[in-house]
Short mmCIF file of C-alpha atoms in Angstrom, two decimals:
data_model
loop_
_atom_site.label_atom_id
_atom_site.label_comp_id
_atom_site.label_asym_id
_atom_site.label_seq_id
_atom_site.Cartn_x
_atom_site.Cartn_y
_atom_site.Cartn_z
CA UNK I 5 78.85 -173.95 23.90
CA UNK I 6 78.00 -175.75 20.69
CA UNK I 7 77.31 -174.94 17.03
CA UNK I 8 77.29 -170.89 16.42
CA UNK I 9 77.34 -168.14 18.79
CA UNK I 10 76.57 -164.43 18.65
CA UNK I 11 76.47 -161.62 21.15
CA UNK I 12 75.10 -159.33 22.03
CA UNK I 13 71.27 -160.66 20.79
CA UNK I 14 70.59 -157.35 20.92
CA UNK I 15 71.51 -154.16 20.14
CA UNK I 16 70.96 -150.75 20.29
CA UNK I 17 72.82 -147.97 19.52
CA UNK I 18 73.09 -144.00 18.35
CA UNK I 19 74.63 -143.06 14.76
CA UNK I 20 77.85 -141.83 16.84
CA UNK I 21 78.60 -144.75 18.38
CA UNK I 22 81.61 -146.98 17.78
CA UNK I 23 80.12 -151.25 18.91
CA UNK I 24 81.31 -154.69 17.71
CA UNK I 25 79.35 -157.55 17.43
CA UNK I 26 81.19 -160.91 17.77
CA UNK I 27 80.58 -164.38 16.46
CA UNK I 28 82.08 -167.67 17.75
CA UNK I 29 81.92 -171.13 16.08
CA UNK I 30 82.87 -174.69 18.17
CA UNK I 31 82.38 -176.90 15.12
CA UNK I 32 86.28 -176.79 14.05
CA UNK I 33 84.99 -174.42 10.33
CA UNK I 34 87.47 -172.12 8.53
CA UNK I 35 84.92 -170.46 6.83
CA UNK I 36 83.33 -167.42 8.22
CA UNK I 37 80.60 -165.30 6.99
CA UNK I 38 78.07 -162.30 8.02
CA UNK I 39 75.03 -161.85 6.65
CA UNK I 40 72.40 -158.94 6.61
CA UNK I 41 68.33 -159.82 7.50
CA UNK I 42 66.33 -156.91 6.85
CA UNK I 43 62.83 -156.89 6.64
CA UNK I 44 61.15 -158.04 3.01
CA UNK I 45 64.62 -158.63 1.44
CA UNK I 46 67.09 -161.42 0.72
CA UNK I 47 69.53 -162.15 2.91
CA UNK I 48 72.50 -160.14 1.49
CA UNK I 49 76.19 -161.41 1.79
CA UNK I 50 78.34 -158.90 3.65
CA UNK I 51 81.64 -160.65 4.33
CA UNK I 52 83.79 -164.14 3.90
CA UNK I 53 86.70 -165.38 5.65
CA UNK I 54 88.38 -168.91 4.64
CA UNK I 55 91.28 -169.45 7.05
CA UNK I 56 91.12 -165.96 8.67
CA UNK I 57 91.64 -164.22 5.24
CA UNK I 58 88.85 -162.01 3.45
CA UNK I 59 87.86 -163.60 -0.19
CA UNK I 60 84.88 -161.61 -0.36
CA UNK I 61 83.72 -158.05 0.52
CA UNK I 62 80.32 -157.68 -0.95
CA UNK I 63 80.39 -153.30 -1.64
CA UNK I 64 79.70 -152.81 1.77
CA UNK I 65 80.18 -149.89 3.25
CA UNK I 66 83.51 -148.93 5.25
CA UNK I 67 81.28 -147.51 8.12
CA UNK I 68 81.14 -152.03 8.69
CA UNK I 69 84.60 -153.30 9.27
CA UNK I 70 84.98 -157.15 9.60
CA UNK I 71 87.75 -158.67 11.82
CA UNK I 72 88.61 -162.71 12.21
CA UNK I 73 91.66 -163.44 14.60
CA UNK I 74 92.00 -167.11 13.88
CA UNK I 75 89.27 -169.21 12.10
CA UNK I 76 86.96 -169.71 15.37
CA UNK I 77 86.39 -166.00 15.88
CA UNK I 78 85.11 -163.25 13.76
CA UNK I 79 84.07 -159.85 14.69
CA UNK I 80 81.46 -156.78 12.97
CA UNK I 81 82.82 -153.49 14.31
CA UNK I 82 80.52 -150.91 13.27
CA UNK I 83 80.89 -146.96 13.45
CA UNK I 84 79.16 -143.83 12.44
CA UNK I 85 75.91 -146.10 11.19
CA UNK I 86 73.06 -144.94 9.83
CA UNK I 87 68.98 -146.00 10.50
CA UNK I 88 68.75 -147.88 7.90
CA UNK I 89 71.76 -150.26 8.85
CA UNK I 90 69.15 -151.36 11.84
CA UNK I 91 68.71 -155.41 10.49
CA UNK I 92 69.36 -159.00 12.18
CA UNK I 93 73.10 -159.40 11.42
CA UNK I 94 73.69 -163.01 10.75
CA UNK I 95 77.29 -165.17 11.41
CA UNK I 96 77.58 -168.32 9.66
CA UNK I 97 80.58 -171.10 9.26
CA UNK I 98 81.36 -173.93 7.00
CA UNK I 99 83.85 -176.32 6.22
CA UNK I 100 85.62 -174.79 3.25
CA UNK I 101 84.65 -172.01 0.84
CA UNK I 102 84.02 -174.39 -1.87
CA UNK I 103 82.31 -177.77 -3.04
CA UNK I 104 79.33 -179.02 -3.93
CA UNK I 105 76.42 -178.60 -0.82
CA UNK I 106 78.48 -177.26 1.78
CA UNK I 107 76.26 -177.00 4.51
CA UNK I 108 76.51 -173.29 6.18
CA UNK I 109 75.55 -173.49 10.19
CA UNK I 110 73.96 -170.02 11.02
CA UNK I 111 74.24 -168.56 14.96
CA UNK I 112 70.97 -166.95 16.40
CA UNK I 113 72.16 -163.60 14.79
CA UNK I 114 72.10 -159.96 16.19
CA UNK I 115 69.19 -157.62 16.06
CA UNK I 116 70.49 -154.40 16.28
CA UNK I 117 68.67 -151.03 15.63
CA UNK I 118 70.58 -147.61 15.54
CA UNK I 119 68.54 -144.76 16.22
CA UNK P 3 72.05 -162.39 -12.60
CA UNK P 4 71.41 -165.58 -10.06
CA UNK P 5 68.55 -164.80 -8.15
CA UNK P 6 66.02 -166.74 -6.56
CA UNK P 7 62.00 -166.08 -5.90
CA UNK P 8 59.39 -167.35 -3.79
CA UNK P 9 56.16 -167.09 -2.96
CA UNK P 10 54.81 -164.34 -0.97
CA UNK P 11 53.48 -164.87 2.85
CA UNK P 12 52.43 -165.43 4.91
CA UNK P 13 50.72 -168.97 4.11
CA UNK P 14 47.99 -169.70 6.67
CA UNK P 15 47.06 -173.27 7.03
CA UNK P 16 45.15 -175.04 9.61
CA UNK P 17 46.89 -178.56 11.33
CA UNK P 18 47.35 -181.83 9.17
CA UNK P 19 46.69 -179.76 6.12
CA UNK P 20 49.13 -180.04 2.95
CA UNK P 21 51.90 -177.35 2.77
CA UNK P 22 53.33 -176.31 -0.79
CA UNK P 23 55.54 -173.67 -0.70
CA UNK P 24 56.86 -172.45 -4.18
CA UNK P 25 60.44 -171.53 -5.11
CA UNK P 26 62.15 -171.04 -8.24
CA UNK P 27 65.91 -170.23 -9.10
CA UNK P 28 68.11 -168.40 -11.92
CA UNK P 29 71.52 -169.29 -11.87
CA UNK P 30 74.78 -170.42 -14.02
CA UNK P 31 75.61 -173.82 -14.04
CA UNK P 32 74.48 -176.63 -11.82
CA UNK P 33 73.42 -174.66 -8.30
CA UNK P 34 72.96 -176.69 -5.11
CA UNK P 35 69.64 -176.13 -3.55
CA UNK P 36 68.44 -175.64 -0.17
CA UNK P 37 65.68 -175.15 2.12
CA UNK P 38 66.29 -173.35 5.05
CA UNK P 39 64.24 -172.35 8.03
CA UNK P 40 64.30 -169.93 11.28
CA UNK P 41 62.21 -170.39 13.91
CA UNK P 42 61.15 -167.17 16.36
CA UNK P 43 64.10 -165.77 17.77
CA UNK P 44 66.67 -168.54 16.11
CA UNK P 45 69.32 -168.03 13.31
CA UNK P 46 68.31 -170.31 10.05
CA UNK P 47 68.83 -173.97 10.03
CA UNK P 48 68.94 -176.22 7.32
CA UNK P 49 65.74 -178.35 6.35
CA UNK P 50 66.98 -180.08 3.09
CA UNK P 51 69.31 -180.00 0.29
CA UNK P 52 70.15 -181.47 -3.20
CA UNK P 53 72.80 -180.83 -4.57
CA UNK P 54 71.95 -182.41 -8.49
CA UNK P 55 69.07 -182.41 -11.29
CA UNK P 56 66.13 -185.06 -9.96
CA UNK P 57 68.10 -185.32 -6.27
CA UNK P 58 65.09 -185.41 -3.57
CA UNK P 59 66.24 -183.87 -0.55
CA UNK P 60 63.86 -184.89 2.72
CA UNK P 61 63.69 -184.20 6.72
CA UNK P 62 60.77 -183.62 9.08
CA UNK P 63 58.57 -184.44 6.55
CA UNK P 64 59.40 -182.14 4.28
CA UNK P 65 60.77 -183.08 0.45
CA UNK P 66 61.65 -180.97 -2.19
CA UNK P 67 62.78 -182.35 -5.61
CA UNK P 68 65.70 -180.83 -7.71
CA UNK P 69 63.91 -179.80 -11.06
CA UNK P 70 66.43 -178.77 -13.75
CA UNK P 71 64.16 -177.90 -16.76
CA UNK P 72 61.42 -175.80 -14.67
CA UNK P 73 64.74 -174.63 -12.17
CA UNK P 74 62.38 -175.29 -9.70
CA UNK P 75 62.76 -176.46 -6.12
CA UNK P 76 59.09 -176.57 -4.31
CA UNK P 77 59.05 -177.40 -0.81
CA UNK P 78 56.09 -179.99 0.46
CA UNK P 79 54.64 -181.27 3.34
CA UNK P 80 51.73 -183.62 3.89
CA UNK P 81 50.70 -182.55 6.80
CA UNK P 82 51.99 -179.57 9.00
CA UNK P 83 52.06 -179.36 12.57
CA UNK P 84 51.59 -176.45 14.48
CA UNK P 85 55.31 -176.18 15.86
CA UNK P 86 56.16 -176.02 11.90
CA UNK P 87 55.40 -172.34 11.85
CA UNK P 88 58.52 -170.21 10.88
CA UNK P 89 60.13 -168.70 7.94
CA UNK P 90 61.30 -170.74 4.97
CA UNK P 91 64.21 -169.43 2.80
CA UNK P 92 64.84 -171.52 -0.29
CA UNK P 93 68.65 -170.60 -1.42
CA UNK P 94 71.01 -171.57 -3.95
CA UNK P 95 75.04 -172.06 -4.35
CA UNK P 96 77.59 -172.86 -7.19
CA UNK P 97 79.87 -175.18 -7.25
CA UNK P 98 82.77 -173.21 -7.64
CA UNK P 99 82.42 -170.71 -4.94
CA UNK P 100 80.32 -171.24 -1.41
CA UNK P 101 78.40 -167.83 -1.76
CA UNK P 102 74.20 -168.43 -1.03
CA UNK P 103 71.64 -166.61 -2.76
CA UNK P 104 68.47 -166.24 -0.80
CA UNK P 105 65.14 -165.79 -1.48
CA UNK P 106 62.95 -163.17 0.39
CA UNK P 107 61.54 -165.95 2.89
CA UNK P 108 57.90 -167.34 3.07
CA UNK P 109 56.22 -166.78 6.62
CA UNK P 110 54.04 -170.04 7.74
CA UNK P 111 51.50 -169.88 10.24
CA UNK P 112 50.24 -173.50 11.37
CA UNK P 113 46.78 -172.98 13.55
CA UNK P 114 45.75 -175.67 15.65
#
């Protein structure tokens, strides 16, 4: 495996039930990060990780719960959603959390709809 | 606060014709800029960057020039191909802290 990976691709789940989604990166990063892709609207920020500790939690809500192990891994576990949390969830890494032009490598993402 | 807005899409454009593709950017400080894009079924990748006032960042064809006094970052191509249809998300990030600020995307549909 190279660059970014996510799985599942897809997803789909009720409001009751209790998934993860999980992100892998093979380029030696220690910056993590998972983005939200819904329709018509910016990609919004949901969580950081620089060496495996959270430096940014964007007001998302505690029904998303991030999780990174060591800097190669990080996890979305994701409970009680609701509709409108269906969206391409987006994992990205980078060398650092800081600099000038960073470059942020993105994995395929994972479109998951609740219903 | 730092925002950044782009032109609405889809852009429809036949092969070999000339692609402009708006974006402009409010944000403290001196921002890198970027041009990203996601194919069908693929996570974004990056197409260009610059990372100061009058930098031109290039690849595939495509250029975009840094433009500090209209905060301005329009992407361009001479002439598209049909394999360049995708979405293009023009972002900035400070210097001080790697957090990217999208735009909503612009859809481009290349027809042969």
């Amino acid at each position: 495996e190279t660059g970014v990976t996510q799985t599942p691709r897809h997803l789909v789940m009720g409001m009751t039930n209790k998934k993860s989604l999980k992100c892998e990166q093979h380029l030696g990063h220690n910056a993590m990060y998972w983005y939200k892709q819904s329709a018509k609207k910016p990609l919004e920020l949901m969580f950081v990780y620089s060496l495996e500790e959270r430096v940014e939690n964007n007001s998302v809500p505690s029904r998303f719960s991030p999780e990174c192990p060591n800097s190669s891994h990080l996890f979305l576990h994701l409970h009680t959603l609701q509709p409108e949390d269906s969206a391409l969830y987006l994992c990205a890494s980078s060398q650092g959390v800081a600099g000038v032009g960073n470059e942020q490598f993105f994995g395929p993402g994972t479109r998951l709809t609740v219903l | 606060g730092d925002s950044v807005t782009q032109m609405e899409g889809p852009v429809t454009l036949s092969e070999e014709a000339f692609l402009t593709i708006n974006c402009t950017y409010t944000a403290t400080g001196y921002p890198s800029l970027f041009w990203y894009v996601q194919y069908p079924g693929e996570g974004l990748q990056l197409l260009l960057k610059a990372t100061k006032a009058d930098d031109k960042g290039s690849n595939k064809g495509f250029e975009a020039t840094y433009r500090k006094e209209t905060t301005s970052f329009h992407l361009e191509k001479g002439s598209v191909q049909v394999s360049d249809s995708a979405v293009y998300f023009c972002a900035h990030m400070n210097t001080g802290f790697q957090k990217l600020v999208f735009g909503t995307g612009t859809r481009l549909l290349v027809s042969p």
